[in-house]
PDB file of C-alpha atoms in Angstrom:
ATOM      1  CA  UNK A   1       4.710  11.486 -22.594  1.00  0.00           C
ATOM      2  CA  UNK A   2       7.603  10.722 -20.361  1.00  0.00           C
ATOM      3  CA  UNK A   3       6.931   7.654 -18.031  1.00  0.00           C
ATOM      4  CA  UNK A   4       8.684   7.963 -14.762  1.00  0.00           C
ATOM      5  CA  UNK A   5       9.637   5.082 -12.485  1.00  0.00           C
ATOM      6  CA  UNK A   6       9.955   5.126  -8.782  1.00  0.00           C
ATOM      7  CA  UNK A   7      11.760   2.803  -6.438  1.00  0.00           C
ATOM      8  CA  UNK A   8       9.100   2.658  -3.808  1.00  0.00           C
ATOM      9  CA  UNK A   9       9.727  -0.268  -1.495  1.00  0.00           C
ATOM     10  CA  UNK A  10       6.751  -2.337  -0.278  1.00  0.00           C
ATOM     11  CA  UNK A  11       7.626  -3.769   3.077  1.00  0.00           C
ATOM     12  CA  UNK A  12       5.951  -6.602   4.857  1.00  0.00           C
ATOM     13  CA  UNK A  13       3.837  -7.899   1.925  1.00  0.00           C
ATOM     14  CA  UNK A  14       5.807 -10.012  -0.526  1.00  0.00           C
ATOM     15  CA  UNK A  15       8.197 -11.547   1.848  1.00  0.00           C
ATOM     16  CA  UNK A  16       9.488 -14.256  -0.527  1.00  0.00           C
ATOM     17  CA  UNK A  17       8.751 -13.211  -4.132  1.00  0.00           C
ATOM     18  CA  UNK A  18       9.328 -15.739  -6.856  1.00  0.00           C
ATOM     19  CA  UNK A  19       9.150 -15.503 -10.670  1.00  0.00           C
ATOM     20  CA  UNK A  20       5.980 -16.466 -12.412  1.00  0.00           C
ATOM     21  CA  UNK A  21       7.320 -19.224 -14.580  1.00  0.00           C
ATOM     22  CA  UNK A  22       7.441 -23.007 -15.113  1.00  0.00           C
ATOM     23  CA  UNK A  23       5.808 -24.981 -12.318  1.00  0.00           C
ATOM     24  CA  UNK A  24       5.003 -21.963 -10.316  1.00  0.00           C
ATOM     25  CA  UNK A  25       2.195 -21.122 -12.947  1.00  0.00           C
ATOM     26  CA  UNK A  26       0.468 -24.338 -11.943  1.00  0.00           C
ATOM     27  CA  UNK A  27      -0.046 -23.317  -8.317  1.00  0.00           C
ATOM     28  CA  UNK A  28      -3.365 -22.482  -6.744  1.00  0.00           C
ATOM     29  CA  UNK A  29      -4.150 -19.025  -5.318  1.00  0.00           C
ATOM     30  CA  UNK A  30      -6.843 -18.102  -2.792  1.00  0.00           C
ATOM     31  CA  UNK A  31      -8.766 -15.070  -1.603  1.00  0.00           C
ATOM     32  CA  UNK A  32      -6.461 -12.431  -0.199  1.00  0.00           C
ATOM     33  CA  UNK A  33      -7.818 -12.810   3.337  1.00  0.00           C
ATOM     34  CA  UNK A  34      -6.647 -16.537   3.263  1.00  0.00           C
ATOM     35  CA  UNK A  35      -3.085 -15.277   3.695  1.00  0.00           C
ATOM     36  CA  UNK A  36      -1.694 -14.018   7.059  1.00  0.00           C
ATOM     37  CA  UNK A  37       0.336 -11.176   5.535  1.00  0.00           C
ATOM     38  CA  UNK A  38      -2.886  -9.620   4.269  1.00  0.00           C
ATOM     39  CA  UNK A  39      -4.900 -10.030   7.447  1.00  0.00           C
ATOM     40  CA  UNK A  40      -2.046  -8.826   9.684  1.00  0.00           C
ATOM     41  CA  UNK A  41      -0.190  -6.070   7.960  1.00  0.00           C
ATOM     42  CA  UNK A  42      -0.415  -2.828  10.084  1.00  0.00           C
ATOM     43  CA  UNK A  43       1.227  -0.272   7.732  1.00  0.00           C
ATOM     44  CA  UNK A  44       0.289  -0.837   4.098  1.00  0.00           C
ATOM     45  CA  UNK A  45       1.365   1.247   1.071  1.00  0.00           C
ATOM     46  CA  UNK A  46      -1.565   3.028  -0.694  1.00  0.00           C
ATOM     47  CA  UNK A  47      -2.089   5.311  -3.479  1.00  0.00           C
ATOM     48  CA  UNK A  48      -4.117   8.503  -3.751  1.00  0.00           C
ATOM     49  CA  UNK A  49      -7.061   7.034  -5.428  1.00  0.00           C
ATOM     50  CA  UNK A  50      -7.898   4.854  -2.239  1.00  0.00           C
ATOM     51  CA  UNK A  51      -7.912   7.796   0.160  1.00  0.00           C
ATOM     52  CA  UNK A  52     -11.684   8.482   0.157  1.00  0.00           C
ATOM     53  CA  UNK A  53     -12.437   4.751   1.120  1.00  0.00           C
ATOM     54  CA  UNK A  54      -9.657   4.382   3.585  1.00  0.00           C
ATOM     55  CA  UNK A  55      -9.573   7.641   5.340  1.00  0.00           C
ATOM     56  CA  UNK A  56     -12.869   7.054   7.212  1.00  0.00           C
ATOM     57  CA  UNK A  57     -11.118   4.159   9.115  1.00  0.00           C
ATOM     58  CA  UNK A  58      -7.375   4.506   9.012  1.00  0.00           C
ATOM     59  CA  UNK A  59      -4.788   7.365   9.426  1.00  0.00           C
ATOM     60  CA  UNK A  60      -3.243   7.969   6.053  1.00  0.00           C
ATOM     61  CA  UNK A  61       0.339   9.240   6.525  1.00  0.00           C
ATOM     62  CA  UNK A  62       3.779   8.869   5.140  1.00  0.00           C
ATOM     63  CA  UNK A  63       6.557   6.534   6.317  1.00  0.00           C
ATOM     64  CA  UNK A  64      10.260   7.403   5.821  1.00  0.00           C
ATOM     65  CA  UNK A  65      12.096   4.419   4.305  1.00  0.00           C
ATOM     66  CA  UNK A  66      15.302   4.279   2.498  1.00  0.00           C
ATOM     67  CA  UNK A  67      15.457   7.922   2.015  1.00  0.00           C
ATOM     68  CA  UNK A  68      11.975   8.284   0.589  1.00  0.00           C
ATOM     69  CA  UNK A  69       8.557   8.965   2.029  1.00  0.00           C
ATOM     70  CA  UNK A  70       6.038   6.149   1.297  1.00  0.00           C
ATOM     71  CA  UNK A  71       2.367   6.900   1.555  1.00  0.00           C
ATOM     72  CA  UNK A  72       0.774   4.354   3.838  1.00  0.00           C
ATOM     73  CA  UNK A  73      -2.546   3.437   5.729  1.00  0.00           C
ATOM     74  CA  UNK A  74      -2.000   2.535   9.460  1.00  0.00           C
ATOM     75  CA  UNK A  75      -4.452  -0.312  10.100  1.00  0.00           C
ATOM     76  CA  UNK A  76      -3.270  -1.020  13.524  1.00  0.00           C
ATOM     77  CA  UNK A  77      -0.350  -0.624  15.995  1.00  0.00           C
ATOM     78  CA  UNK A  78       0.630  -4.274  15.615  1.00  0.00           C
ATOM     79  CA  UNK A  79       0.972  -6.654  12.747  1.00  0.00           C
ATOM     80  CA  UNK A  80      -1.927  -8.591  14.109  1.00  0.00           C
ATOM     81  CA  UNK A  81      -5.523  -8.560  12.743  1.00  0.00           C
ATOM     82  CA  UNK A  82      -6.904  -8.543  16.260  1.00  0.00           C
ATOM     83  CA  UNK A  83      -5.531  -5.020  16.635  1.00  0.00           C
ATOM     84  CA  UNK A  84      -7.544  -3.675  13.748  1.00  0.00           C
ATOM     85  CA  UNK A  85     -11.028  -2.262  14.002  1.00  0.00           C
ATOM     86  CA  UNK A  86     -13.293  -5.294  13.478  1.00  0.00           C
ATOM     87  CA  UNK A  87     -15.676  -3.585  11.118  1.00  0.00           C
ATOM     88  CA  UNK A  88     -12.802  -2.545   8.861  1.00  0.00           C
ATOM     89  CA  UNK A  89     -10.898  -5.751   8.514  1.00  0.00           C
ATOM     90  CA  UNK A  90     -12.535  -6.436   5.049  1.00  0.00           C
ATOM     91  CA  UNK A  91     -11.496  -3.086   3.779  1.00  0.00           C
ATOM     92  CA  UNK A  92      -8.329  -3.877   1.899  1.00  0.00           C
ATOM     93  CA  UNK A  93      -6.034  -1.536   0.141  1.00  0.00           C
ATOM     94  CA  UNK A  94      -5.238  -2.204  -3.513  1.00  0.00           C
ATOM     95  CA  UNK A  95      -1.900  -3.876  -2.877  1.00  0.00           C
ATOM     96  CA  UNK A  96      -3.483  -6.372  -0.657  1.00  0.00           C
ATOM     97  CA  UNK A  97      -6.385  -7.038  -2.935  1.00  0.00           C
ATOM     98  CA  UNK A  98      -3.825  -8.175  -5.449  1.00  0.00           C
ATOM     99  CA  UNK A  99      -2.095 -10.633  -3.137  1.00  0.00           C
ATOM    100  CA  UNK A 100      -0.468 -13.079  -3.414  1.00  0.00           C
ATOM    101  CA  UNK A 101       0.751 -11.260  -6.447  1.00  0.00           C
ATOM    102  CA  UNK A 102       3.062  -8.474  -6.085  1.00  0.00           C
ATOM    103  CA  UNK A 103       5.890  -6.499  -7.706  1.00  0.00           C
ATOM    104  CA  UNK A 104       9.586  -7.144  -8.026  1.00  0.00           C
ATOM    105  CA  UNK A 105      11.042  -5.384  -4.983  1.00  0.00           C
ATOM    106  CA  UNK A 106      14.433  -5.125  -6.996  1.00  0.00           C
ATOM    107  CA  UNK A 107      12.766  -2.920  -9.652  1.00  0.00           C
ATOM    108  CA  UNK A 108      11.289   0.603  -9.670  1.00  0.00           C
ATOM    109  CA  UNK A 109       7.628   0.789  -9.711  1.00  0.00           C
ATOM    110  CA  UNK A 110       6.489   1.532 -13.291  1.00  0.00           C
ATOM    111  CA  UNK A 111       4.561   0.038 -16.218  1.00  0.00           C
ATOM    112  CA  UNK A 112       7.195  -2.538 -16.912  1.00  0.00           C
ATOM    113  CA  UNK A 113       7.638  -3.634 -13.213  1.00  0.00           C
ATOM    114  CA  UNK A 114       7.655  -7.426 -13.237  1.00  0.00           C
ATOM    115  CA  UNK A 115       4.795  -9.193 -11.428  1.00  0.00           C
ATOM    116  CA  UNK A 116       5.730 -11.911  -8.976  1.00  0.00           C
ATOM    117  CA  UNK A 117       4.150 -14.363  -6.601  1.00  0.00           C
ATOM    118  CA  UNK A 118       4.784 -14.319  -2.861  1.00  0.00           C
ATOM    119  CA  UNK A 119       5.887 -18.002  -1.975  1.00  0.00           C
ATOM    120  CA  UNK A 120       3.717 -18.217   1.123  1.00  0.00           C
ATOM    121  CA  UNK A 121       1.205 -20.775   2.535  1.00  0.00           C
ATOM    122  CA  UNK A 122      -2.444 -19.798   2.600  1.00  0.00           C
ATOM    123  CA  UNK A 123      -3.260 -20.690   6.237  1.00  0.00           C
ATOM    124  CA  UNK A 124      -6.894 -19.803   6.184  1.00  0.00           C
ATOM    125  CA  UNK A 125      -8.551 -20.751   2.834  1.00  0.00           C
ATOM    126  CA  UNK A 126     -12.240 -20.758   2.633  1.00  0.00           C
ATOM    127  CA  UNK A 127     -12.668 -22.459  -0.814  1.00  0.00           C
ATOM    128  CA  UNK A 128     -10.694 -24.503  -3.318  1.00  0.00           C
ATOM    129  CA  UNK A 129      -9.042 -21.438  -4.708  1.00  0.00           C
ATOM    130  CA  UNK A 130      -8.066 -21.182  -8.491  1.00  0.00           C
ATOM    131  CA  UNK A 131      -5.022 -22.013 -10.537  1.00  0.00           C
ATOM    132  CA  UNK A 132      -2.804 -19.207 -11.766  1.00  0.00           C
ATOM    133  CA  UNK A 133      -3.175 -20.523 -15.272  1.00  0.00           C
ATOM    134  CA  UNK A 134      -5.818 -22.767 -16.909  1.00  0.00           C
ATOM    135  CA  UNK A 135      -5.223 -26.149 -18.643  1.00  0.00           C
ATOM    136  CA  UNK A 136      -4.847 -24.253 -21.824  1.00  0.00           C
ATOM    137  CA  UNK A 137      -1.862 -22.269 -20.147  1.00  0.00           C
ATOM    138  CA  UNK A 138      -3.713 -19.192 -20.170  1.00  0.00           C
ATOM    139  CA  UNK A 139      -4.119 -16.805 -17.119  1.00  0.00           C
ATOM    140  CA  UNK A 140      -7.193 -17.644 -15.135  1.00  0.00           C
ATOM    141  CA  UNK A 141      -9.751 -15.079 -14.283  1.00  0.00           C
ATOM    142  CA  UNK A 142      -8.585 -14.981 -10.736  1.00  0.00           C
ATOM    143  CA  UNK A 143      -5.101 -14.069 -11.874  1.00  0.00           C
ATOM    144  CA  UNK A 144      -6.112 -11.408 -14.527  1.00  0.00           C
ATOM    145  CA  UNK A 145      -8.403  -9.659 -11.984  1.00  0.00           C
ATOM    146  CA  UNK A 146      -5.564  -9.290  -9.530  1.00  0.00           C
ATOM    147  CA  UNK A 147      -3.147  -8.241 -12.249  1.00  0.00           C
ATOM    148  CA  UNK A 148      -5.626  -5.360 -13.202  1.00  0.00           C
ATOM    149  CA  UNK A 149      -5.548  -4.356  -9.567  1.00  0.00           C
ATOM    150  CA  UNK A 150      -1.709  -4.386  -9.674  1.00  0.00           C
ATOM    151  CA  UNK A 151      -1.771  -2.190 -12.768  1.00  0.00           C
ATOM    152  CA  UNK A 152      -4.022   0.309 -11.103  1.00  0.00           C
ATOM    153  CA  UNK A 153      -1.757   0.437  -8.102  1.00  0.00           C
ATOM    154  CA  UNK A 154       1.283   1.002 -10.297  1.00  0.00           C
ATOM    155  CA  UNK A 155      -0.417   3.817 -12.347  1.00  0.00           C
ATOM    156  CA  UNK A 156      -1.598   5.746  -9.309  1.00  0.00           C
ATOM    157  CA  UNK A 157       1.660   4.934  -7.339  1.00  0.00           C
ATOM    158  CA  UNK A 158       3.625   7.190  -9.784  1.00  0.00           C
ATOM    159  CA  UNK A 159       1.696  10.217  -9.000  1.00  0.00           C
ATOM    160  CA  UNK A 160       1.364   9.458  -5.284  1.00  0.00           C
ATOM    161  CA  UNK A 161       5.135   9.146  -5.009  1.00  0.00           C
ATOM    162  CA  UNK A 162       5.673  12.366  -6.895  1.00  0.00           C
ATOM    163  CA  UNK A 163       3.459  14.400  -4.525  1.00  0.00           C
ATOM    164  CA  UNK A 164       5.277  12.941  -1.488  1.00  0.00           C
ATOM    165  CA  UNK A 165       8.659  13.796  -2.934  1.00  0.00           C
ATOM    166  CA  UNK A 166       7.618  17.396  -3.580  1.00  0.00           C
ATOM    167  CA  UNK A 167       6.239  17.800  -0.107  1.00  0.00           C
ATOM    168  CA  UNK A 168       9.545  16.350   1.351  1.00  0.00           C
ATOM    169  CA  UNK A 169      11.479  18.707  -0.872  1.00  0.00           C
ATOM    170  CA  UNK A 170       9.522  21.674   0.538  1.00  0.00           C
ATOM    171  CA  UNK A 171      10.449  20.392   4.055  1.00  0.00           C
ATOM    172  CA  UNK A 172       6.798  20.404   5.096  1.00  0.00           C
ATOM    173  CA  UNK A 173       6.808  16.976   6.793  1.00  0.00           C
ATOM    174  CA  UNK A 174       7.266  16.575  10.527  1.00  0.00           C
ATOM    175  CA  UNK A 175       7.585  13.353  12.637  1.00  0.00           C
ATOM    176  CA  UNK A 176       4.395  11.730  13.932  1.00  0.00           C
ATOM    177  CA  UNK A 177       5.125   9.752  16.994  1.00  0.00           C
ATOM    178  CA  UNK A 178       2.612   6.815  17.149  1.00  0.00           C
ATOM    179  CA  UNK A 179       3.734   4.944  20.314  1.00  0.00           C
ATOM    180  CA  UNK A 180       1.823   3.784  23.280  1.00  0.00           C
ATOM    181  CA  UNK A 181       2.290   1.672  26.482  1.00  0.00           C
ATOM    182  CA  UNK A 182      -0.143  -1.239  26.205  1.00  0.00           C
ATOM    183  CA  UNK A 183      -0.269  -3.486  29.264  1.00  0.00           C
ATOM    184  CA  UNK A 184       3.264  -2.564  30.222  1.00  0.00           C
ATOM    185  CA  UNK A 185       4.672  -3.005  26.668  1.00  0.00           C
ATOM    186  CA  UNK A 186       5.707  -0.221  24.463  1.00  0.00           C
ATOM    187  CA  UNK A 187       3.911  -0.328  21.068  1.00  0.00           C
ATOM    188  CA  UNK A 188       5.084   1.780  18.182  1.00  0.00           C
ATOM    189  CA  UNK A 189       4.801   2.301  14.415  1.00  0.00           C
ATOM    190  CA  UNK A 190       8.187   3.948  13.676  1.00  0.00           C
ATOM    191  CA  UNK A 191       9.292   6.638  11.081  1.00  0.00           C
ATOM    192  CA  UNK A 192       5.951   8.126  10.352  1.00  0.00           C
ATOM    193  CA  UNK A 193       5.646  11.630   8.929  1.00  0.00           C
ATOM    194  CA  UNK A 194       2.648  14.085   8.614  1.00  0.00           C
ATOM    195  CA  UNK A 195       2.339  17.469   6.923  1.00  0.00           C
ATOM    196  CA  UNK A 196       2.944  20.325   9.287  1.00  0.00           C
ATOM    197  CA  UNK A 197      -0.307  22.094  10.003  1.00  0.00           C
ATOM    198  CA  UNK A 198       1.244  25.461   9.077  1.00  0.00           C
ATOM    199  CA  UNK A 199       1.721  24.148   5.579  1.00  0.00           C
ATOM    200  CA  UNK A 200      -2.120  24.395   4.995  1.00  0.00           C
ATOM    201  CA  UNK A 201      -1.925  28.104   5.911  1.00  0.00           C
ATOM    202  CA  UNK A 202       1.244  29.473   4.278  1.00  0.00           C
ATOM    203  CA  UNK A 203       0.217  28.666   0.691  1.00  0.00           C
ATOM    204  CA  UNK A 204       3.523  26.699   0.114  1.00  0.00           C
ATOM    205  CA  UNK A 205       1.451  23.783  -1.075  1.00  0.00           C
ATOM    206  CA  UNK A 206      -0.491  25.829  -3.705  1.00  0.00           C
ATOM    207  CA  UNK A 207       1.934  25.037  -6.635  1.00  0.00           C
ATOM    208  CA  UNK A 208       1.615  21.432  -5.667  1.00  0.00           C
ATOM    209  CA  UNK A 209      -2.254  21.634  -5.969  1.00  0.00           C
ATOM    210  CA  UNK A 210      -2.016  23.584  -9.196  1.00  0.00           C
ATOM    211  CA  UNK A 211       0.300  20.904 -10.805  1.00  0.00           C
ATOM    212  CA  UNK A 212      -1.481  17.699  -9.635  1.00  0.00           C
ATOM    213  CA  UNK A 213      -5.073  19.042  -9.322  1.00  0.00           C
ATOM    214  CA  UNK A 214      -7.824  16.961  -7.760  1.00  0.00           C
ATOM    215  CA  UNK A 215      -5.693  13.877  -6.928  1.00  0.00           C
ATOM    216  CA  UNK A 216      -3.403  15.975  -4.802  1.00  0.00           C
ATOM    217  CA  UNK A 217      -6.318  18.009  -3.241  1.00  0.00           C
ATOM    218  CA  UNK A 218      -7.991  14.646  -2.072  1.00  0.00           C
ATOM    219  CA  UNK A 219      -4.835  13.275  -0.879  1.00  0.00           C
ATOM    220  CA  UNK A 220      -3.778  16.221   1.180  1.00  0.00           C
ATOM    221  CA  UNK A 221      -7.380  16.896   2.553  1.00  0.00           C
ATOM    222  CA  UNK A 222      -8.166  13.342   3.542  1.00  0.00           C
ATOM    223  CA  UNK A 223      -4.774  12.991   5.053  1.00  0.00           C
ATOM    224  CA  UNK A 224      -5.533  15.630   7.508  1.00  0.00           C
ATOM    225  CA  UNK A 225      -9.022  14.321   8.238  1.00  0.00           C
ATOM    226  CA  UNK A 226      -7.745  10.775   8.617  1.00  0.00           C
ATOM    227  CA  UNK A 227      -5.575  11.734  11.471  1.00  0.00           C
ATOM    228  CA  UNK A 228      -8.610  11.796  13.720  1.00  0.00           C
ATOM    229  CA  UNK A 229      -8.891   8.016  13.184  1.00  0.00           C
ATOM    230  CA  UNK A 230      -5.767   7.455  15.207  1.00  0.00           C
ATOM    231  CA  UNK A 231      -7.831   6.615  18.201  1.00  0.00           C
TER     232      UNK A 231
END
């Protein structure tokens, strides 16, 4: 089996990633919601296996960045938790559930991608947290559980990125303008893309479905359904 790697940037999450070594391993980590980037991020990278849970609340679309199309959930128009649906604020995509751990932004996403820690202050902790490593210098349960979430994200991200690349290669994306005037201020999430409605009728996506099967079918179907959540 050939393992592919994808350089899929993850913007707005790990803002100051540092290596997991030496004194960093003695730090404490807290629940993801204790960190402002988790609470406030509006557009969050996701993978196909999350679609069913997220599509009922958020539009699932693609965002064009650095020459690629990144699959994202749009939680709000602003990077502010107060702009999110209150009932859905606890519904976190995988990459947020793994926080404050993330992946090295300088490496392609793949099985060997280096895990890193976002060097950010937990501004809203609700408990004492947990250390990254135990006194025996082993990874704590809190750390290993988030590493497992990262591993799942990495595995599914490769298929998710492949599907997006094929759709882009077929030229079946079109811009999705998500911009509004709110109290006299222009609010916009830029560079968003959706699949052209005609692509679901002209059978050009059929080879894609045949190659990737159910993951692709769920991803495309729930993408279309999720657009009704833009309100």
